[in-house]
Structures are given as structure tokens and as C-alpha cells.
XYZ file of C-alpha atoms in Angstrom:
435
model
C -25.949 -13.576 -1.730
C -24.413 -9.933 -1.444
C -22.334 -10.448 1.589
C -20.385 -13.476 -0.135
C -19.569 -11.336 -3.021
C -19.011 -7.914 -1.831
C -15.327 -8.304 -0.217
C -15.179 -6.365 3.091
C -11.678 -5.853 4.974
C -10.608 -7.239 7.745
C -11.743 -5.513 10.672
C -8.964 -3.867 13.033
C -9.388 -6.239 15.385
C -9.328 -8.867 13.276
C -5.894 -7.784 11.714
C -4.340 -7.749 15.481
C -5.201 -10.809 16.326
C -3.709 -12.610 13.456
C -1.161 -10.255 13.280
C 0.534 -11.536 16.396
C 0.295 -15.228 14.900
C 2.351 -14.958 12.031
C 3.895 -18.639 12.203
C 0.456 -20.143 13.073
C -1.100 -22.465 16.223
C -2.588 -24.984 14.942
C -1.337 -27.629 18.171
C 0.321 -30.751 16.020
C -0.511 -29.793 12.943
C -2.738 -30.926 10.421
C -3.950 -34.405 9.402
C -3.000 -36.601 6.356
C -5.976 -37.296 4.093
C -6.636 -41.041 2.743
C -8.455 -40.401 -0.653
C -9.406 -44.366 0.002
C -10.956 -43.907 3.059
C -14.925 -44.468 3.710
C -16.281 -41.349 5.336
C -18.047 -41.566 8.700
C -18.898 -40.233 12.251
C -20.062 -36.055 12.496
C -18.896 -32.904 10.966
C -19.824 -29.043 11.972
C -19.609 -26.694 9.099
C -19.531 -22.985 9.383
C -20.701 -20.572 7.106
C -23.465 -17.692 6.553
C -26.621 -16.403 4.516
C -27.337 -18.251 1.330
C -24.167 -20.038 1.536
C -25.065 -21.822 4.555
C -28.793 -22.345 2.953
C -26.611 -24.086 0.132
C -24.512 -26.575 2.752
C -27.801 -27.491 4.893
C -29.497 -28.635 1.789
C -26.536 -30.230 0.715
C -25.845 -31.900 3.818
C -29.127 -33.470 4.041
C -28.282 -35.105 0.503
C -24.472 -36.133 1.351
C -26.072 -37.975 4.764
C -28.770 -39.623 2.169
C -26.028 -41.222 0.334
C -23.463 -41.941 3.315
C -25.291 -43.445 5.909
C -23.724 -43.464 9.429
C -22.711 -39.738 8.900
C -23.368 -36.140 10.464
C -23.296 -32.940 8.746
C -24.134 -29.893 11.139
C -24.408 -26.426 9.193
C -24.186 -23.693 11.469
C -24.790 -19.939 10.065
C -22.820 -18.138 12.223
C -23.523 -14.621 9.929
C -20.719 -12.722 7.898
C -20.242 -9.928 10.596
C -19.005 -12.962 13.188
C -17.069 -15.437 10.790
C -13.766 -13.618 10.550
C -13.577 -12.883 14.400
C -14.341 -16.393 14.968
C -11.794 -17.830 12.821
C -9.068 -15.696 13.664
C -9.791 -16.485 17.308
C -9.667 -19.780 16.792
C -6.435 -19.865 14.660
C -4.597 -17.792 17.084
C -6.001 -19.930 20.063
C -5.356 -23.115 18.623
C -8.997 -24.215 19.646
C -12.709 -23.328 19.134
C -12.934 -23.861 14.811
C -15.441 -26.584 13.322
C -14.597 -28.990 11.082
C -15.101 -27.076 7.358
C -15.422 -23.019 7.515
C -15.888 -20.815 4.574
C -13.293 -17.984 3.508
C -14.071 -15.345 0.871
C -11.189 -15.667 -2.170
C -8.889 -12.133 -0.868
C -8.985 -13.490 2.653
C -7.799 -16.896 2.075
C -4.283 -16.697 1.082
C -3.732 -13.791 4.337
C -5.043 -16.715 6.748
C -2.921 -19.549 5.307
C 0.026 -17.050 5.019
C -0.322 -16.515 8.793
C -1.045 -19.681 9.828
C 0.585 -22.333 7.534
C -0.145 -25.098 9.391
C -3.762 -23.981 10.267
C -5.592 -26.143 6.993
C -6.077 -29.455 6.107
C -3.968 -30.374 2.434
C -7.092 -31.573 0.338
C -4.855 -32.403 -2.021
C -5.189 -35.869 -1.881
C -8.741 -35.410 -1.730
C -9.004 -32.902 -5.106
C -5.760 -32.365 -6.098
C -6.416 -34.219 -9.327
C -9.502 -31.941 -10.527
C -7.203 -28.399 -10.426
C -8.111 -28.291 -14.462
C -11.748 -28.886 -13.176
C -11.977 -25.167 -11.546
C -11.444 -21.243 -12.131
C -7.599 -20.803 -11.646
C -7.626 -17.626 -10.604
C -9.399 -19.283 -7.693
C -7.156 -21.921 -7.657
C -4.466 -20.091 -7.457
C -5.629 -18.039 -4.481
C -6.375 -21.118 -2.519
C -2.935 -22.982 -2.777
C 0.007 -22.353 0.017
C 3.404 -21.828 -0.871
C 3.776 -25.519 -1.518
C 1.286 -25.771 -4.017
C -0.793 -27.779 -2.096
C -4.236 -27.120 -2.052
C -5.974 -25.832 1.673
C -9.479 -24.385 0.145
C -11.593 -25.620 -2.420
C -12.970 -22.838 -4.632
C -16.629 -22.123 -4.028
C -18.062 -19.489 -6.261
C -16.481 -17.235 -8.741
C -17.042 -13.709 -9.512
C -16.524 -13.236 -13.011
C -16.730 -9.857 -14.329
C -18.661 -8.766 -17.741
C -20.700 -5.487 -18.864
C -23.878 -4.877 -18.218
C -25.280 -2.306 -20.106
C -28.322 -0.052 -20.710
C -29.674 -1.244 -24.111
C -32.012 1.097 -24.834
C -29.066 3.939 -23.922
C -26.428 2.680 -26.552
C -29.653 1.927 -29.520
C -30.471 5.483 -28.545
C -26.857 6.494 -29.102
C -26.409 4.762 -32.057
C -23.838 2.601 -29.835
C -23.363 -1.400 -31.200
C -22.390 -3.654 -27.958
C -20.016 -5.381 -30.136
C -18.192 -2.305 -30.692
C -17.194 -2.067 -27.293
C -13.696 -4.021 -27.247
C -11.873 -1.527 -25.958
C -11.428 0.756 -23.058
C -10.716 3.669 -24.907
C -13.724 2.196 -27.362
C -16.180 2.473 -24.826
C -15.029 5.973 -23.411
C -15.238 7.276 -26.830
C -18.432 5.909 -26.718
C -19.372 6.827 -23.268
C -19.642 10.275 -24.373
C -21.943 9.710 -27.154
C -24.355 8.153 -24.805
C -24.546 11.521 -22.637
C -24.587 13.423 -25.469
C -27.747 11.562 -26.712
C -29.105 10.919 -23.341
C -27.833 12.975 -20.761
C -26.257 9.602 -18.731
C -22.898 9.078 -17.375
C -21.044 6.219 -18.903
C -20.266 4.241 -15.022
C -21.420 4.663 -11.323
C -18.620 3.626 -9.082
C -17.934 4.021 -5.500
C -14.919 5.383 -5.844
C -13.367 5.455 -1.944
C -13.208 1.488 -2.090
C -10.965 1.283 -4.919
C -12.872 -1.352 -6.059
C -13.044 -0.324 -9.460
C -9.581 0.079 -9.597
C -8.615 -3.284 -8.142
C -10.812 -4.863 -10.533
C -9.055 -3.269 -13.928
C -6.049 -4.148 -12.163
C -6.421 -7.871 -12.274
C -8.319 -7.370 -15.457
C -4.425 -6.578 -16.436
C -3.025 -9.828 -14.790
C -1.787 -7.984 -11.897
C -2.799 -8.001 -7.817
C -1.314 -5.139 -5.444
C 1.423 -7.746 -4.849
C 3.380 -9.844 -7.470
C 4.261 -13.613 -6.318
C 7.363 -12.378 -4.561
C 5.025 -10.177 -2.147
C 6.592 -7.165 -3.217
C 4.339 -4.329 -3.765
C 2.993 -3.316 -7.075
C 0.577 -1.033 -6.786
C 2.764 1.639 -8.459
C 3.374 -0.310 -11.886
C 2.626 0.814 -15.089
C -0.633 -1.727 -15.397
C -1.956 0.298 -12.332
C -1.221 3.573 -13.551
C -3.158 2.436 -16.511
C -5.792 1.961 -14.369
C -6.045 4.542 -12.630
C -5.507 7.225 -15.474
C -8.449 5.606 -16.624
C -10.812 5.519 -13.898
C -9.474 9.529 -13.982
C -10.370 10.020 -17.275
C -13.725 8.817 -16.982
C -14.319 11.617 -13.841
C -12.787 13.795 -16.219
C -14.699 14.077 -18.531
C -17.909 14.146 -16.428
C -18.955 9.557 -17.375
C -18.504 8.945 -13.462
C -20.892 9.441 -10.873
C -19.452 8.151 -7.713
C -21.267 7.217 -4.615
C -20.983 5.896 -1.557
C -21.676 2.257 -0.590
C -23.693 -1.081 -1.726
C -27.101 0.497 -1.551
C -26.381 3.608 -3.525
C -24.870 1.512 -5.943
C -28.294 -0.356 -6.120
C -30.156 2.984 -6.014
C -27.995 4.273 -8.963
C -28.855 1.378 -11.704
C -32.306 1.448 -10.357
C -32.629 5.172 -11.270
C -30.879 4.807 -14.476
C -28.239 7.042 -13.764
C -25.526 5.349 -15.838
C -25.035 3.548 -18.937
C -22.761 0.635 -18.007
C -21.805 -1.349 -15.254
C -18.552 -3.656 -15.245
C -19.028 -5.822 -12.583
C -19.702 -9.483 -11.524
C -21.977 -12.140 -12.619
C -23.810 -11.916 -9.324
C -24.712 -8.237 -10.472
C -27.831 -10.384 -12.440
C -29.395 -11.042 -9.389
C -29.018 -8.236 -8.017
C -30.798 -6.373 -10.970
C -33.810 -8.996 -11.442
C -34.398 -8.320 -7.525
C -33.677 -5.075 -6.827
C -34.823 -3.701 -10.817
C -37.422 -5.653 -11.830
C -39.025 -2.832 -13.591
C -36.279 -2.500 -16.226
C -36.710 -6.269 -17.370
C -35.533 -5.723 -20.804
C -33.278 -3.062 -20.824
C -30.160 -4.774 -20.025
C -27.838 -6.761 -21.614
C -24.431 -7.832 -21.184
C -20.761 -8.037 -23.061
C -17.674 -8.918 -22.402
C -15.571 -6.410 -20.275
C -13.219 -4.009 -22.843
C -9.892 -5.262 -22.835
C -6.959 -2.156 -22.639
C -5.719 -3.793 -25.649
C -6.407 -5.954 -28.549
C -5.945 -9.092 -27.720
C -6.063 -8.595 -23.850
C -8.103 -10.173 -21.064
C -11.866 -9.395 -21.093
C -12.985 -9.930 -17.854
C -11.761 -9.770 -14.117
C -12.984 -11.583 -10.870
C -15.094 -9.465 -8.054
C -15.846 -11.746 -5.470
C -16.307 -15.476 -4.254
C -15.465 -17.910 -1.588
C -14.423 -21.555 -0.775
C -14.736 -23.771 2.023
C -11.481 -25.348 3.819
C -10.938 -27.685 6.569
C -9.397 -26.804 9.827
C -5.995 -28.281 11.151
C -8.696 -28.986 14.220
C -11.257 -30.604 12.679
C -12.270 -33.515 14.690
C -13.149 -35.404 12.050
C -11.236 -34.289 8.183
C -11.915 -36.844 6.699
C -15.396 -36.925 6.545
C -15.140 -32.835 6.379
C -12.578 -33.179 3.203
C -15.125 -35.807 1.698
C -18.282 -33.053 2.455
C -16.090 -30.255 0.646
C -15.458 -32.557 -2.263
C -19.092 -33.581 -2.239
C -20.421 -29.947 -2.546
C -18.091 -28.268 -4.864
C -16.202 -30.531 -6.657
C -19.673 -32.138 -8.693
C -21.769 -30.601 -11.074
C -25.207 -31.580 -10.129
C -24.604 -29.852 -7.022
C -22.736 -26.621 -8.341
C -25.735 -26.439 -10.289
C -28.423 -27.039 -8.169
C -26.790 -24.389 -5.658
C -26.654 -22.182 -8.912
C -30.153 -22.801 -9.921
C -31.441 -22.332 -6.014
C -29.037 -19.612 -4.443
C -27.205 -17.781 -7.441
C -23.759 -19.081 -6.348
C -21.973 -19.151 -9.756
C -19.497 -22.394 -9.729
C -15.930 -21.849 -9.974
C -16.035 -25.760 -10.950
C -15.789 -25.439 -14.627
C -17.441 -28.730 -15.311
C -20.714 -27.493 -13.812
C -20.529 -24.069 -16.407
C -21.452 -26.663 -19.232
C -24.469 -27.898 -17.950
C -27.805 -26.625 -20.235
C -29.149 -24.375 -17.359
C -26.014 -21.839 -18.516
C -27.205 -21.687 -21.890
C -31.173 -20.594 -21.052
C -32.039 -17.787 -22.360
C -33.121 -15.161 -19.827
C -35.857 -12.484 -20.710
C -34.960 -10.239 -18.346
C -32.221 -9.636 -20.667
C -34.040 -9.933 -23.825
C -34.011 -13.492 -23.942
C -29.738 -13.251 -24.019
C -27.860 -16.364 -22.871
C -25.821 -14.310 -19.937
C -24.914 -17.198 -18.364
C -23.528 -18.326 -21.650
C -20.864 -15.424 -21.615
C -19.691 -15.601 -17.581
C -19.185 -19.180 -18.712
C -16.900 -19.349 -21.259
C -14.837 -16.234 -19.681
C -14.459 -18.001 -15.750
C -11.288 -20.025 -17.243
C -10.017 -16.671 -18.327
C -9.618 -14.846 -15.249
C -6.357 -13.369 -14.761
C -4.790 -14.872 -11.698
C -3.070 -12.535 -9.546
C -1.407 -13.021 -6.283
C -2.898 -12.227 -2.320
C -0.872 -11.726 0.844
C -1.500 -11.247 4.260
C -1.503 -7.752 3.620
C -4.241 -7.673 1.263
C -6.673 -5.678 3.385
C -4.325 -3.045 4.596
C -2.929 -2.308 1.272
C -6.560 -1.709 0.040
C -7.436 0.980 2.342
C -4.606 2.556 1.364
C -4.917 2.543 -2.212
C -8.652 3.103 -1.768
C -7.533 6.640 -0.798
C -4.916 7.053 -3.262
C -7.795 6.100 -5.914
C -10.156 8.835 -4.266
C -7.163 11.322 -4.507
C -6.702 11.081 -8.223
C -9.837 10.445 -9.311
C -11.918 12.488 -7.021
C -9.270 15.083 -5.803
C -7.105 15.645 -9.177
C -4.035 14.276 -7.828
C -1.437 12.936 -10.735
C -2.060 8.945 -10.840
C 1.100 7.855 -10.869
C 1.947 10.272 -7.934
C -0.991 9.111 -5.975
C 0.853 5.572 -6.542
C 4.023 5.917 -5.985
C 2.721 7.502 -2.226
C 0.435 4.769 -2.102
C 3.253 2.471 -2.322
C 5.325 3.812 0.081
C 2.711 4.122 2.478
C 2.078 0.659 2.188
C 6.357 -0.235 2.499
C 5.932 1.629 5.719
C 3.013 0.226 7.000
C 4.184 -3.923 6.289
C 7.913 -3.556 5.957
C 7.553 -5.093 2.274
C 9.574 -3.813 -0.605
C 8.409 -2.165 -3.669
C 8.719 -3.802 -6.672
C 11.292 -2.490 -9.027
């Protein structure tokens, strides 16, 4: 499901309206949750593509084993959901009992409108150890309690070209390090003529995504703004080098992205777990030629993967009806059979950790030789670095997205491009940088 996984920005419009709503309308506030209470009357649930094929089917199953209840899945489509939510937040009327929010978005809404969710804390505040805490994280307010239930993760490996790296005499195990698998990179195009990494630069999605691989958003918990630090420079130098010394082809957007591995213009790809299906659907021809490792760390010893992506679904302070819409939430994504099942059916990749152990995760898959993929996205979901999201989170990233296209692609110093990027971003919010 690309559009629940590839995070878009706020539109402009979007931003305006819950700009102006910074202390929230959500009329008398939001309900207390009995965890003893037996669930009952009708829910509407909002959400879109495969996600919302996931709830229907669900929903179906939850009314099976709760009689007297109503679960109404409405796919309202990606390009509406934001505009409808913020609408409804600012308005104070109009939302449905359980919406979905992609992971970056989430803390920005309950920022702006802390008294706009349902606590579900009483509900699944018990299970925190059950799910992905970098997803946890991103889904508590300032009081710790808990207004979204994690969804999906995207946890971030290497997916490589195996017959590029045998032909370069390149082991996958040898690839533990960044500067390992430059070093490395350039071997492959020696041997085969292929850049090491296709990227679309512009988005700074790359960039973002080495940043949290380094335990580290472009805000630290305070909300200053760090997007100048020496774990971004790091980054970014990197992401340079790699231009440098001709291992990047950048292009531009999700399709040429697509068209890229397709064409077997590069040797690696560091991205999500998603990126599977995307391959065995979009590549089918190159069944066999992949396989995947764990993301290089920048040092021994440091993380080896990142998140890209994911969602969760959270209950409106207007919900008609929350608590038969906290019970639904719990129902879907706090229980393995059914993280699985939406695994197995719609390639939504639990952030419920219990679900990760089930056997499916361990199949061998012989698109990628018969590897256990699964296997490795499992065990490294608990280790995601969790780094912090603001209300600011989408403004910030346009900004650095052209600070990353500077360096990289215009030969600006990184930690100039940075330090500007920073500033621009002090202007533009009125936070302070971090020291």
C-alpha cells in the first residue's frame, strides 16, 4: 500500500488551517475510557486504499464476535484524509469515530490540538512493550498518554543486487559499515558499470532516514531544531560523498524510483520493508536477484536500521461512540492473528511486536532466493531509533529537502547548507536552534 508508506507533506492548505488552531477545538473535550466496559451500538472508521481493505475485513470479524455492534469503514482516499481531519479538528465537528494518521503527522495534529484524541490508555496502555517504540513514541502526547495506536511500521534494511556484489567479489556480510559499503560501492561499478544507490534526492528522504538511523529527528524532545548537528552533517557528507564519487543516480519521484530498480540501475537500495512488495509487483522478472541485509551502521556498534513510513489509527475527541471505537482499535492492532492476517493479505508490516513472531515471518521467500526477509525486518522493528516529531515536521522538511539538493546535487558545503537550513527553519516557526 504505497500511499500509507510514502510520507507526503502537509498540503498548504492543510498547514493554515491547523495553523490557526494551535490550542485545539475539540467542544468538551475528550471521553474517559472504561477498559471494563462491554462494547456496543455503531462506529464509522475512516481510512484509505489497502488500509481501509484491512478495517472492512476486520470489521466484519469484530461484529462476528460482538454482536449488537456496527463497524462502518469508509475509504475516504489519501488525497482527502488530511483536509478532512484538519477541518474537522479546527471546526470542532464533522470527524468519525476512529481515523487513520500516518506516523510524521501524528504528533503535529495532537501538538495542535491536545484535546482533539481519545487517551487509549486505559484501553492499551498496558501492551506499550507489545509494539515498535519508535512508533510508540510518536503516538504519545506530552503526558505520556497514549492518543494513536501504532499501525504498521516501516523498518528499514538493504536490499541489494546479488548477482552485482557476487560479480564484484562483494560478501553481504561485509557490509557493516557506511564507509564499508562505499568502499564497496565502487568496486561494484568498477566490475559492473552500476551506481551503488538511486535516491530522489529533492525530498530529503534519504537524508531523514540516516538521520534517525543516528537516533536523531529534525527536532530533539525540547522542539528545538537540530537539523544542523553533527549526526546530520554526518549524513549529509555522506549522501555527498556518494554523488561524489559518481554511486548516486538521483531522480525524481515514486515512479522513477520504481523505474530505476526495475532497470537495474543501482546496486543497493536502503529502504523499508514495504520495498518487498513493491519489487515482487513491480520486478517480477528479477525474482532471484535480490536479497537483503541489515542497513550499515556509521559505526561499530551503531543502529542498523531506520523507520520510512507507517500509520496508526486514533479515536476522535468526537466520536459518538469511543468506546466501542477504542475497543475496534484494540481489536485490529493490538492482536496477532489479525496483524498477521492483514500482513499475510495487504503487506501491512505490524508494529505489534507480538505478531513479528508468528511462523509466517520466518518463510522463506524465493523471490529472494529462498531468504527469510521477514526474519530480518523482524528482529530489527524493536530497534528503531526513536526520534521526536513536532508540528513543524512538514515545513522543516521542505526546507531541508532543498538544503539536501544544495549539497548533494549543487556542491554546497554540508554543514553550510545546515546551518542555513536551520535558520531558515528558526525564521519560518519561531523555534530555537539547538545549541
Amino acid at each position: 500500500m504505497k500511499r500509507l508508506r510514502i510520507i507526503a507533506p502537509l498540503t498548504a492548505a492543510v498547514l493554515a488551517l491547523t495553523g490557526c488552531a494551535m490550542a485545539g477545538n475539540a467542544g468538551t473535550g475528550p471521553a474517559t475510557l472504561d477498559p471494563s466496559a462491554k462494547p456496543e451500538g455503531s462506529i464509522t472508521v475512516w481510512s484509505w486504499d489497502a488500509a481501509a481493505t484491512s478495517l472492512k475485513r476486520l470489521a466484519g470479524e469484530y461484529q462476528s464476535a460482538h454482536p449488537g455492534t456496527t463497524v462502518k469503514v469508509v475509504d475516504v482516499g489519501y488525497d482527502n484524509a488530511y483536509d478532512k481531519l484538519s477541518v474537522g479538528l479546527q471546526a470542532g465537528t464533522g470527524l468519525p469515530d476512529v481515523v487513520t494518521m500516518e506516523t510524521d503527522h501524528t504528533p503535529g495534529y495532537l501538538s495542535q490540538f491536545p484535546k482533539g484524541f481519545v487517551d487509549l490508555t486505559p484501553i492499551v496502555g498496558s501492551k506499550k512493550a507489545d509494539f515498535d517504540p519508535s512508533k510508540w513514541a510518536a503516538s504519545t502526547d506530552k503526558t505520556g498518554a497514549i492518543r494513536a495506536v501504532p499501525w504498521d511500521s516501516g523498518t528499514v534494511g538493504l536490499f541489494y543486487r546479488s548477482d552485482y556484489l557476487q560479480k564484484a567479489g562483494v560478501e553481504p556480510a561485509s557490509l557493516g559499515t557506511w564507509d564499508e559499503l562505499v568502499s564497496a560501492g565502487e568496486r561494484i561499478k568498477a566490475a559492473t558499470g552500476h551506481t551503488l544507490i538511486t535516491a530522489d534526492v529533492a525530498t530529503g528522504g534519504l537524508f531523514q532516514m540516516l538521520l534517525q538511523q543516528q537516533g536523531q529527528g529534525l527536532f530533539d524532545a525540547k522542539g528545538d531544531i537540530t537539523v544542523a548537528t553533527p549526526q546530520a552533517v554526518a549524513a549529509l557528507r555522506l549522501e555527498k560523498e556518494l554523488n561524489d564519487k559518481g554511486l548516486l543516480k538521483s531522480v525524481k519521484g515514486w515512479d522513477a524510483r520504481v523505474t530505476s530498480a526495475k532497470n537495474g540501475d543501482s546496486a543497493v537500495t536502503p529502504e523499508a520493508v514495504w520495498w518487498i512488495a513493491t519489487l515482487t509487483g513491480e520486478a517480477a522478472e528479477l525474482s532471484g536477484k535480490y536479497g537483503v541485509t541489515e542497513l550499515p551502521a556509521f559505526a561499530d556498534g551503531g543502529a542498523r536500521t531506520s523507520n520510512s513510513g507507517g500509520s496508526g489509527l486514533a479515536v476522535p475527541a468526537q466520536s459518538k461512540n469511543p468506546q466501542l471505537a477504542a475497543s475496534f482499535v484494540a481489536f485490529a492492532l493490538a492482536d496477532t492473528g489479525n496483524q498477521v492476517s492483514m500482513m499475510k493479505q495487504d503487506g501491512l508490516f505490524p508494529s505489534y511486536l507480538p505478531a513479528l513472531k508468528d511462523p509466517f515471518f520466518s518463510t522463506p521467500d524465493p523471490y529472494f532466493g529462498d531468504q527469510k526477509v521477514y526474519t530480518l525486518f523482524a528482529e530489527q522493528t524493536a530497534k528503531i531509533p526513536a526520534i521526536t516529531y513536532t508540528a513543524d515536521n512538514a515545513k522543516a522538511s521542505d526546507i531541508v529537502g532543498a538544503a539536501v539538493s544544495a549539497s548533494v546535487l549543487g556542491g554546497k558545503d554540508p554543514e553550510a547548507a545546515l546551518q542555513d537550513a536551520a535558520r531558515q527553519i528558526a525564521t519560518a516557526t519561531g523555534r530555537s536552534i539547538a545549541g
